[in-house]
Structures are given as C-alpha cells and as structure tokens.
Short mmCIF file of C-alpha atoms and ligand atoms in Angstrom, two decimals:
data_model
loop_
_atom_site.label_atom_id
_atom_site.label_comp_id
_atom_site.label_asym_id
_atom_site.label_seq_id
_atom_site.Cartn_x
_atom_site.Cartn_y
_atom_site.Cartn_z
CA MET A 1 82.06 81.88 122.08
CA SER A 2 80.43 83.60 119.11
CA ARG A 3 77.82 81.74 117.09
CA LYS A 4 80.20 81.18 114.23
CA LEU A 5 83.00 80.08 116.50
CA ARG A 6 80.63 77.69 118.24
CA LEU A 7 79.49 76.21 114.97
CA THR A 8 83.03 75.89 113.67
CA ALA A 9 84.12 74.29 116.90
CA LEU A 10 81.22 71.89 116.76
CA ALA A 11 82.04 70.98 113.18
CA GLY A 12 85.64 70.39 114.18
CA ALA A 13 84.61 68.25 117.11
CA LEU A 14 82.25 66.23 114.92
CA ALA A 15 84.95 65.71 112.34
CA MET A 16 87.23 64.37 115.00
CA GLY A 17 84.52 62.04 116.24
CA LEU A 18 84.70 63.65 119.64
CA VAL A 19 81.05 64.50 119.96
CA ALA A 20 79.93 61.05 118.86
CA CYS A 21 82.12 59.20 121.31
CA GLY A 22 81.96 61.82 124.03
CA GLY A 23 85.68 61.42 124.44
CA SER A 24 87.72 63.27 126.98
CA GLY A 25 87.95 67.00 126.53
CA ALA A 26 85.17 67.17 123.99
CA GLY A 27 82.85 68.84 126.42
CA SER A 28 85.25 71.54 127.53
CA GLY A 29 84.90 74.89 125.82
CA SER A 30 88.58 75.30 125.33
CA SER A 31 89.32 72.09 123.46
CA ALA A 32 86.25 72.51 121.27
CA ALA A 33 87.15 76.12 120.46
CA ALA A 34 90.74 75.16 119.89
CA SER A 35 89.68 72.95 117.05
CA ALA A 36 88.23 75.93 115.11
CA ALA A 37 90.66 76.58 112.31
CA PRO A 38 92.06 80.16 112.22
CA ALA A 39 90.98 80.39 108.57
CA ASP A 40 87.37 80.09 109.73
CA LEU A 41 87.69 82.91 112.24
CA THR A 42 87.44 86.64 111.59
CA ILE A 43 88.86 89.27 113.88
CA GLY A 44 87.48 92.79 113.71
CA VAL A 45 90.13 95.44 114.32
CA SER A 46 88.78 98.95 114.92
CA MET A 47 91.36 101.75 114.90
CA PRO A 48 90.71 105.47 115.58
CA THR A 49 92.45 107.41 112.83
CA GLN A 50 94.93 107.39 110.00
CA THR A 51 96.05 110.97 110.59
CA SER A 52 98.66 109.63 112.99
CA GLU A 53 101.36 107.25 111.84
CA ARG A 54 101.28 105.28 115.03
CA TRP A 55 97.73 104.03 114.43
CA ILE A 56 98.60 103.13 110.84
CA ALA A 57 101.55 101.13 112.18
CA ASP A 58 99.39 99.55 114.90
CA GLY A 59 96.66 98.52 112.45
CA LYS A 60 99.17 97.09 110.02
CA ALA A 61 101.09 95.22 112.71
CA VAL A 62 97.93 93.65 114.19
CA LYS A 63 96.60 92.69 110.75
CA ASP A 64 99.91 91.25 109.51
CA GLN A 65 100.50 89.26 112.66
CA LEU A 66 96.96 87.82 112.71
CA GLU A 67 97.05 87.00 109.01
CA SER A 68 100.39 85.27 109.36
CA LYS A 69 98.68 82.94 111.83
CA GLY A 70 95.94 82.27 109.31
CA TYR A 71 93.10 84.40 110.74
CA LYS A 72 90.86 86.61 108.61
CA VAL A 73 91.03 90.28 109.57
CA ASP A 74 88.53 93.10 109.08
CA LEU A 75 90.56 96.28 109.78
CA GLN A 76 88.68 99.59 109.86
CA TYR A 77 89.74 103.16 110.59
CA ALA A 78 87.12 105.62 111.86
CA GLY A 79 88.64 108.96 110.82
CA ASP A 80 88.48 110.15 114.45
CA ASP A 81 84.67 110.27 114.12
CA ILE A 82 82.81 108.68 117.03
CA PRO A 83 79.60 107.65 115.15
CA THR A 84 81.71 106.13 112.36
CA GLN A 85 83.56 103.95 114.85
CA GLY A 86 80.25 102.87 116.38
CA GLN A 87 78.90 101.88 112.97
CA GLN A 88 82.07 100.04 112.04
CA VAL A 89 82.02 98.00 115.24
CA ASP A 90 78.29 97.29 114.79
CA GLN A 91 78.98 96.04 111.29
CA MET A 92 81.82 93.81 112.43
CA ILE A 93 79.42 92.19 114.89
CA THR A 94 76.60 91.69 112.39
CA GLU A 95 79.05 90.28 109.86
CA GLY A 96 79.99 87.60 112.37
CA ALA A 97 83.31 88.69 113.85
CA ASP A 98 84.62 86.13 116.32
CA LEU A 99 86.64 88.61 118.36
CA LEU A 100 87.11 92.38 118.45
CA ILE A 101 90.25 94.43 119.01
CA VAL A 102 89.31 98.08 119.56
CA ALA A 103 91.29 101.29 120.03
CA ALA A 104 88.48 103.70 120.91
CA ILE A 105 88.23 107.34 119.90
CA ASP A 106 85.99 108.15 122.85
CA GLY A 107 86.48 105.55 125.54
CA THR A 108 82.92 105.91 126.79
CA ALA A 109 81.02 105.83 123.50
CA LEU A 110 80.89 102.14 122.60
CA SER A 111 78.66 100.70 125.33
CA SER A 112 75.73 99.66 123.12
CA GLN A 113 77.99 98.03 120.53
CA LEU A 114 79.85 96.14 123.22
CA GLN A 115 76.57 94.97 124.75
CA ALA A 116 75.75 93.48 121.33
CA ALA A 117 79.21 91.86 121.29
CA ALA A 118 78.63 90.39 124.75
CA ASP A 119 75.21 89.09 123.73
CA ALA A 120 76.85 87.32 120.79
CA LYS A 121 79.64 86.03 123.10
CA ILE A 122 82.32 87.91 121.16
CA PRO A 123 85.39 88.62 123.30
CA VAL A 124 86.57 92.25 123.25
CA ILE A 125 90.16 93.38 123.66
CA SER A 126 90.69 97.06 124.40
CA TYR A 127 93.78 98.18 122.50
CA ASP A 128 96.03 100.83 124.12
CA ARG A 129 93.06 103.03 125.14
CA LEU A 130 90.85 101.59 127.85
CA ILE A 131 87.16 101.34 126.94
CA ARG A 132 85.18 102.75 129.85
CA ASP A 133 81.81 102.43 131.55
CA THR A 134 80.94 98.95 130.29
CA PRO A 135 81.38 95.50 131.80
CA ASN A 136 81.75 94.13 128.26
CA VAL A 137 85.46 94.51 127.79
CA ASP A 138 87.45 91.39 128.47
CA PHE A 139 91.09 92.40 128.34
CA TYR A 140 93.32 95.46 127.96
CA VAL A 141 96.70 95.62 126.23
CA SER A 142 98.72 98.80 126.64
CA PHE A 143 101.87 100.28 128.08
CA ASP A 144 102.36 101.54 131.61
CA ASN A 145 100.61 104.84 131.00
CA TYR A 146 101.36 106.49 134.35
CA LYS A 147 105.04 105.67 133.80
CA VAL A 148 104.81 107.34 130.37
CA GLY A 149 103.79 110.54 132.18
CA VAL A 150 106.60 110.18 134.72
CA ALA A 151 109.06 109.67 131.84
CA GLN A 152 107.74 112.79 130.08
CA GLY A 153 108.04 114.92 133.24
CA THR A 154 111.54 113.54 133.80
CA ALA A 155 112.57 114.18 130.18
CA LEU A 156 111.42 117.79 130.55
CA LEU A 157 113.60 118.19 133.67
CA VAL A 158 116.54 116.57 131.88
CA GLY A 159 116.11 118.86 128.85
CA LEU A 160 116.11 121.89 131.14
CA GLY A 161 119.27 120.63 132.87
CA VAL A 162 117.56 120.37 136.26
CA LEU A 163 118.22 116.62 136.25
CA ASN A 164 120.88 114.56 134.53
CA LYS A 165 119.88 111.57 132.42
CA ASP A 166 120.95 109.21 135.21
CA GLY A 167 118.46 110.90 137.54
CA SER A 168 121.07 112.81 139.53
CA LYS A 169 120.72 116.53 140.17
CA GLY A 170 121.78 118.73 137.25
CA THR A 171 123.41 122.14 137.41
CA ALA A 172 120.49 124.28 136.19
CA THR A 173 118.35 125.95 138.83
CA GLY A 174 115.85 128.07 136.88
CA PRO A 175 113.40 129.60 137.30
CA PHE A 176 112.11 128.20 134.01
CA ASN A 177 108.86 129.17 132.32
CA VAL A 178 107.05 125.96 131.38
CA GLU A 179 103.66 125.34 129.78
CA LEU A 180 101.65 122.14 130.14
CA PHE A 181 99.69 120.28 127.47
CA ALA A 182 97.46 117.24 127.95
CA GLY A 183 95.75 114.86 125.53
CA SER A 184 92.07 114.33 124.72
CA LEU A 185 89.93 114.05 127.84
CA ASP A 186 87.73 111.34 126.32
CA ASP A 187 90.81 109.11 126.12
CA ASN A 188 91.44 107.31 129.41
CA ASN A 189 95.18 107.59 128.85
CA ALA A 190 95.25 111.39 128.92
CA ALA A 191 94.85 111.62 132.70
CA PHE A 192 97.44 108.88 133.31
CA PHE A 193 100.03 110.77 131.24
CA PHE A 194 99.21 114.16 132.77
CA ASN A 195 99.14 112.88 136.35
CA GLY A 196 102.43 111.02 135.95
CA ALA A 197 104.10 114.13 134.52
CA VAL A 198 102.61 116.63 136.97
CA ASP A 199 103.43 114.41 139.98
CA THR A 200 107.03 114.44 138.74
CA LEU A 201 107.13 118.20 138.15
CA LYS A 202 105.23 119.20 141.31
CA PRO A 203 108.21 119.52 143.70
CA TYR A 204 109.96 121.75 141.15
CA ILE A 205 106.83 123.88 140.72
CA GLN A 206 106.51 124.16 144.49
CA ASP A 207 110.13 125.27 145.01
CA GLY A 208 109.95 127.78 142.14
CA THR A 209 112.36 126.01 139.76
CA ILE A 210 109.46 125.71 137.31
CA VAL A 211 106.90 128.44 136.75
CA VAL A 212 103.75 127.76 134.73
CA LYS A 213 103.51 131.37 133.64
CA SER A 214 100.02 131.12 132.12
CA GLY A 215 98.71 129.66 135.37
CA GLN A 216 96.97 126.95 133.32
CA THR A 217 97.81 123.90 135.39
CA SER A 218 94.60 121.85 135.37
CA ILE A 219 94.10 119.02 132.92
CA GLU A 220 90.94 120.69 131.62
CA GLN A 221 92.92 123.82 130.74
CA ALA A 222 95.78 121.82 129.24
CA ALA A 223 93.64 119.34 127.26
CA THR A 224 93.79 118.91 123.46
CA LEU A 225 90.58 117.50 121.94
CA ARG A 226 91.31 114.45 119.71
CA TRP A 227 95.04 115.02 120.27
CA ALA A 228 94.89 117.36 117.25
CA GLN A 229 98.07 119.09 116.09
CA GLU A 230 96.21 122.25 114.91
CA THR A 231 94.40 122.57 118.25
CA ALA A 232 97.72 122.40 120.09
CA GLN A 233 99.26 124.97 117.73
CA LYS A 234 96.36 127.35 118.34
CA ARG A 235 96.60 126.98 122.12
CA MET A 236 100.38 127.57 122.06
CA GLU A 237 99.82 130.70 119.95
CA ASP A 238 97.24 131.91 122.45
CA LEU A 239 99.59 131.22 125.36
CA LEU A 240 102.39 133.19 123.67
CA THR A 241 100.04 136.13 123.15
CA SER A 242 98.47 136.06 126.59
CA SER A 243 101.47 135.27 128.78
CA TYR A 244 104.68 135.99 126.88
CA ASN A 245 104.11 139.39 125.30
CA ASP A 246 106.33 141.02 127.96
CA GLY A 247 109.59 139.76 126.46
CA SER A 248 109.71 136.68 128.70
CA LYS A 249 110.54 133.34 127.05
CA VAL A 250 109.17 129.82 127.22
CA ALA A 251 111.87 127.43 128.43
CA GLY A 252 109.95 124.17 128.31
CA VAL A 253 106.70 122.61 127.15
CA LEU A 254 105.28 119.37 128.48
CA SER A 255 103.66 117.62 125.53
CA PRO A 256 102.03 114.18 125.82
CA TYR A 257 102.21 113.17 122.15
CA ASP A 258 104.40 113.89 119.10
CA GLY A 259 101.52 115.30 117.00
CA ILE A 260 100.79 117.83 119.73
CA SER A 261 104.53 118.58 119.97
CA ARG A 262 104.64 119.39 116.25
CA GLY A 263 101.76 121.87 116.67
CA ILE A 264 103.57 123.49 119.59
CA ILE A 265 106.81 123.65 117.59
CA THR A 266 105.10 125.35 114.64
CA ALA A 267 103.61 128.02 116.94
CA LEU A 268 106.98 128.62 118.58
CA GLN A 269 108.86 128.75 115.27
CA ASN A 270 106.33 131.24 113.87
CA ALA A 271 107.06 133.39 116.93
CA GLY A 272 110.82 133.33 116.23
CA TYR A 273 111.94 130.53 118.57
CA GLY A 274 114.78 128.50 117.12
CA GLN A 275 116.16 131.56 115.34
CA GLY A 276 116.65 134.53 117.69
CA SER A 277 115.97 132.62 120.88
CA PRO A 278 116.59 128.94 121.57
CA MET A 279 113.88 126.33 121.12
CA PRO A 280 112.37 125.35 124.48
CA THR A 281 112.67 121.79 125.77
CA ILE A 282 109.70 119.93 124.25
CA THR A 283 108.68 116.38 125.14
CA GLY A 284 106.57 113.90 123.14
CA GLN A 285 105.37 110.34 122.73
CA ASP A 286 105.14 107.63 120.07
CA ALA A 287 108.42 108.15 118.18
CA GLU A 288 106.52 109.25 115.08
CA ILE A 289 108.97 109.58 112.22
CA ALA A 290 108.45 113.32 111.60
CA SER A 291 109.20 113.91 115.28
CA VAL A 292 112.20 111.58 115.36
CA LYS A 293 113.71 113.78 112.65
CA LEU A 294 112.90 116.89 114.73
CA ILE A 295 114.71 115.26 117.67
CA ASP A 296 117.64 114.39 115.41
CA ASP A 297 117.70 118.02 114.24
CA GLY A 298 117.68 119.30 117.84
CA VAL A 299 114.22 120.92 117.53
CA GLN A 300 112.26 118.52 119.81
CA SER A 301 114.01 117.29 122.92
CA SER A 302 112.61 113.79 123.50
CA THR A 303 109.87 111.30 122.81
CA ILE A 304 108.60 108.19 124.57
CA PHE A 305 108.97 105.10 122.42
CA LYS A 306 106.19 102.55 122.66
CA ASP A 307 106.95 99.69 120.32
CA THR A 308 103.69 99.12 118.42
CA ARG A 309 105.05 95.79 117.15
CA THR A 310 105.13 94.38 120.68
CA LEU A 311 101.71 95.86 121.48
CA ALA A 312 100.27 94.21 118.38
CA ALA A 313 101.95 90.92 119.34
CA GLN A 314 100.42 91.13 122.81
CA ALA A 315 96.97 91.79 121.34
CA VAL A 316 97.39 88.77 119.06
CA THR A 317 98.51 86.57 121.97
CA ALA A 318 95.45 87.61 123.98
CA ALA A 319 93.17 87.07 120.97
CA GLU A 320 94.50 83.57 120.41
CA ALA A 321 93.96 82.69 124.05
CA PHE A 322 90.31 83.77 123.87
CA LEU A 323 89.77 81.95 120.59
CA GLN A 324 91.15 78.80 122.15
CA GLY A 325 88.75 79.17 125.06
CA LYS A 326 91.50 80.20 127.48
CA LYS A 327 92.13 83.29 129.57
CA PRO A 328 94.96 85.53 128.39
CA GLU A 329 97.79 86.12 130.81
CA ALA A 330 97.58 89.50 132.58
CA ASN A 331 100.43 91.28 134.35
CA ASP A 332 98.23 93.94 135.97
CA THR A 333 94.88 93.25 137.58
CA LYS A 334 94.59 96.38 139.73
CA THR A 335 95.19 99.60 137.83
CA TYR A 336 92.63 99.81 135.06
CA ASP A 337 89.19 100.26 136.57
CA ASN A 338 86.93 101.30 133.71
CA GLY A 339 84.10 102.49 135.94
CA GLN A 340 82.36 99.10 135.83
CA LYS A 341 85.14 96.66 136.56
CA VAL A 342 88.89 96.32 136.82
CA VAL A 343 89.93 95.12 133.39
CA PRO A 344 92.75 92.55 133.41
CA SER A 345 95.65 94.11 131.57
CA TYR A 346 98.96 93.35 129.97
CA LEU A 347 101.20 96.42 130.18
CA LEU A 348 104.39 96.72 128.15
CA PRO A 349 107.52 98.70 129.02
CA ILE A 350 108.40 102.10 127.54
CA GLN A 351 111.65 103.86 126.65
CA THR A 352 112.60 107.53 126.64
CA VAL A 353 114.41 108.57 123.45
CA TYR A 354 116.70 111.61 123.28
CA LYS A 355 118.80 112.44 120.22
CA ASP A 356 121.61 110.14 121.41
CA ASP A 357 119.25 107.17 121.65
CA ILE A 358 117.82 107.28 118.13
CA GLN A 359 120.42 104.95 116.64
CA LYS A 360 120.30 102.32 119.35
CA VAL A 361 116.61 102.31 120.25
CA LEU A 362 114.90 103.12 116.97
CA ILE A 363 117.27 102.28 114.12
CA ASP A 364 119.12 99.23 115.48
CA SER A 365 115.78 97.69 116.51
CA GLY A 366 114.48 98.07 112.95
CA TYR A 367 111.62 100.39 113.98
CA TRP A 368 112.83 103.12 111.60
CA THR A 369 115.69 103.10 109.11
CA ALA A 370 118.46 105.71 109.14
CA ASP A 371 117.12 106.89 105.80
CA GLU A 372 113.60 107.39 107.17
CA VAL A 373 114.98 109.37 110.11
CA ALA A 374 117.00 111.58 107.73
CA LYS A 375 113.91 112.21 105.56
CA GLY A 376 111.43 112.44 108.42
CA GLN A 377 109.14 110.15 106.47
CA ALA A 378 108.17 106.49 106.55
CA GLY A 379 109.03 104.26 103.61
C1 LIG B 1 96.89 107.73 123.18
C2 LIG B 1 98.08 106.86 123.05
C3 LIG B 1 99.28 107.71 122.74
C4 LIG B 1 99.01 108.58 121.52
C5 LIG B 1 97.69 109.29 121.62
C6 LIG B 1 97.32 110.03 120.36
O1 LIG B 1 95.79 106.96 123.50
O2 LIG B 1 98.32 106.13 124.23
O3 LIG B 1 100.38 106.88 122.52
O4 LIG B 1 99.06 107.79 120.37
O5 LIG B 1 96.67 108.40 121.96
O6 LIG B 1 97.13 109.15 119.30
#
C-alpha cells in the first residue's frame, strides 16, 4: 500500500471506529484499503505516444473508466521518448500516485522508477507491453500476442488465396514473393507477433509457396524501431530497389501494425502498385481508422482488432483489486516471463478483420461509426 493509501485507509478505519475497537477485519490489509474512498486515490497512467490513435484511445478509455468510478487520474504521454517517460513516471511517484498503469516505450528502461514505486508500495500494472527485467511489476493486461502473430500469418495466406478464411486449403499455389516486417525490438510484443506469424508461414516458405525474395527473414532485419511509419516506408523502398528491380513483383507483405502497413503502402503506391500492378496482400494490427478505410477501399487486406475498451476495462478491474488489497484475477500465469519473474497476466481475445468484417466487428460494436470508416478519420 502506498503511503497515501495507507493513511487514507487508516483514516477510514478510524472513522468507522474499527481501529479503536479492534473489530473483525480491521487488521487485514484488504478491508482497511477497501475503505479508502476512490476520490482520495490517484492513478498514474503512462502512455507511450499520441502519434498512434490506438494509444490515444487507450489513454482515454482508461481515464474515463477510472474517473467514472471516482478515482483521480494523472494521464501522461511520453512522445515516444524514453527519458520523458522515465521522468513522467518518477513524477507520478513523487506526487503520491497510489497505483501505476504503464505502457512502456522501451520495456527494459523503467527499472529504477519501478524500484522507487516498489519502495513506496505502489502497485504497477503493465499495460499491453510487458515491462521487462524488473521484479517490480505486479500484473500484466494484454491480448494473446503470439495468437496475434498467428492471425497475421494466417491473414497473409488467406489474402494470397493459399488458405480460405475457414482454414481450408485455397486454390492458389504460388510461388509468391513476400516480405516480412517486425515491430520495435525494445517492445516485448514484437517477438511474439513475429514468431507467431513466421511459425505459421514456415511450412509455406519451406515448400516454396512463399519466397522471401530479399532473404531478410530474421527479426533483426525485419524490425522497425518505435513502430514508425516513415521507417517502414524507407525499408520497403529499399527492398523494392534492392530485390525487385528485375521486373518481379511483391505479392504479400507481413506487417505487424497498421502504422507500419501505411508506410509500406505509401512505398508501394509510389512505385506504381495499385495502378499498373495489383496491391500486394498487406496485413496489420489495431484497426486504426485510417487503415480501416484502406481495408474498406481494398488497399490493405486485413487488420487484427484488439478492443482497447476491453483492455482498459481489464486494467481498471486489476487496479481496483490492488487498491482494495486483493489480487487481480489472472488467466495466464506461465507465458510472460519478464526476465526476473513470470508476471501474472490477463490476456484478452483478438479478431481478424477483412473488408467483409468491418460492419459487424467494428461498426456494429460501436468501435467506429460508418461515417468515420468512410472518412478514414476519428470523430
Ligand atoms: C504494440 C502493440 C500493438 C501496436 C504496437 C505499436 O506494443 O501491442 O498493438 O499498437 O505496439 O503501437
């Protein structure tokens, strides 16, 4: 329990006469903490960047949901700058945050801040990206990240016609030229996505259905620092120059995230794809609105939808449990070893979205409106 939480709990217990009479439950951490009013508790929410809509939506959803339960929220974005995030988290701690929810830029860069949090007994929830190399992370909320990769590899095969949507064998046999992109190596998720996708594609690479013409098949070669759109565009341009200047065409691109997909699309469009020659099959993740429009327009093939509203709700549920002195419920206690310990996790399900699924999965669920999809813009 943080100092403030302890004091608030003590005040609550005193007010109820529990301390004076030593009545049942007064001594247990949970009942004392439970009596701290949400209005007296502040939750620090540290998000990586506002350049991506998903993190804006995540921050807003977490803040709104916590505030609707009466908590105070200190929400900060770090502009994808590692020292800025460190300072913001430090400040949350010195200003007396009672709990932290953190989506790290670099999963290994917050150890000293989290030691300070542990010293002050502030519970830490790692949000979507696992914080690594510290024992001072108490819980992890995310999606099944390996399954995201499998879904991306599968969506690539479906787009190429090698598989049908129901998983049965499609009619296309290839060989197809495919290029592979990965996320930022300092984000623990990047390897989960890449491994899930490559494990799915491997048999098709081995039997020659898929050819990675550039030969760049390692995650280090495929990586995109900070998941940046411009970096992905530049790498796709370089790949076109180095490996496709003999008239051969790219048939598919594995992309782990919609922002990266948009960079890849720009490079391909600048090289004439989508006009003279068809757009390759391009995957994605996050159902960002600009990309949902590209899917609707037939430019991008698929995305993986991760409902940030449910992720935020899960983070709030876990936060409330900690603040009431309880342990949040985990549904995975094996997968997420952060180098120091296996962090108890709650993993949410994912959904692949092709053009045909936009209405049902994204519009009918209220995630985006039909108007937003048509404009390719939120709001
Ligand atoms: C990952 C996250 C993805 C995507 C990416 C880039 O950590 O799991 O959904 O958002 O960051 O922001």
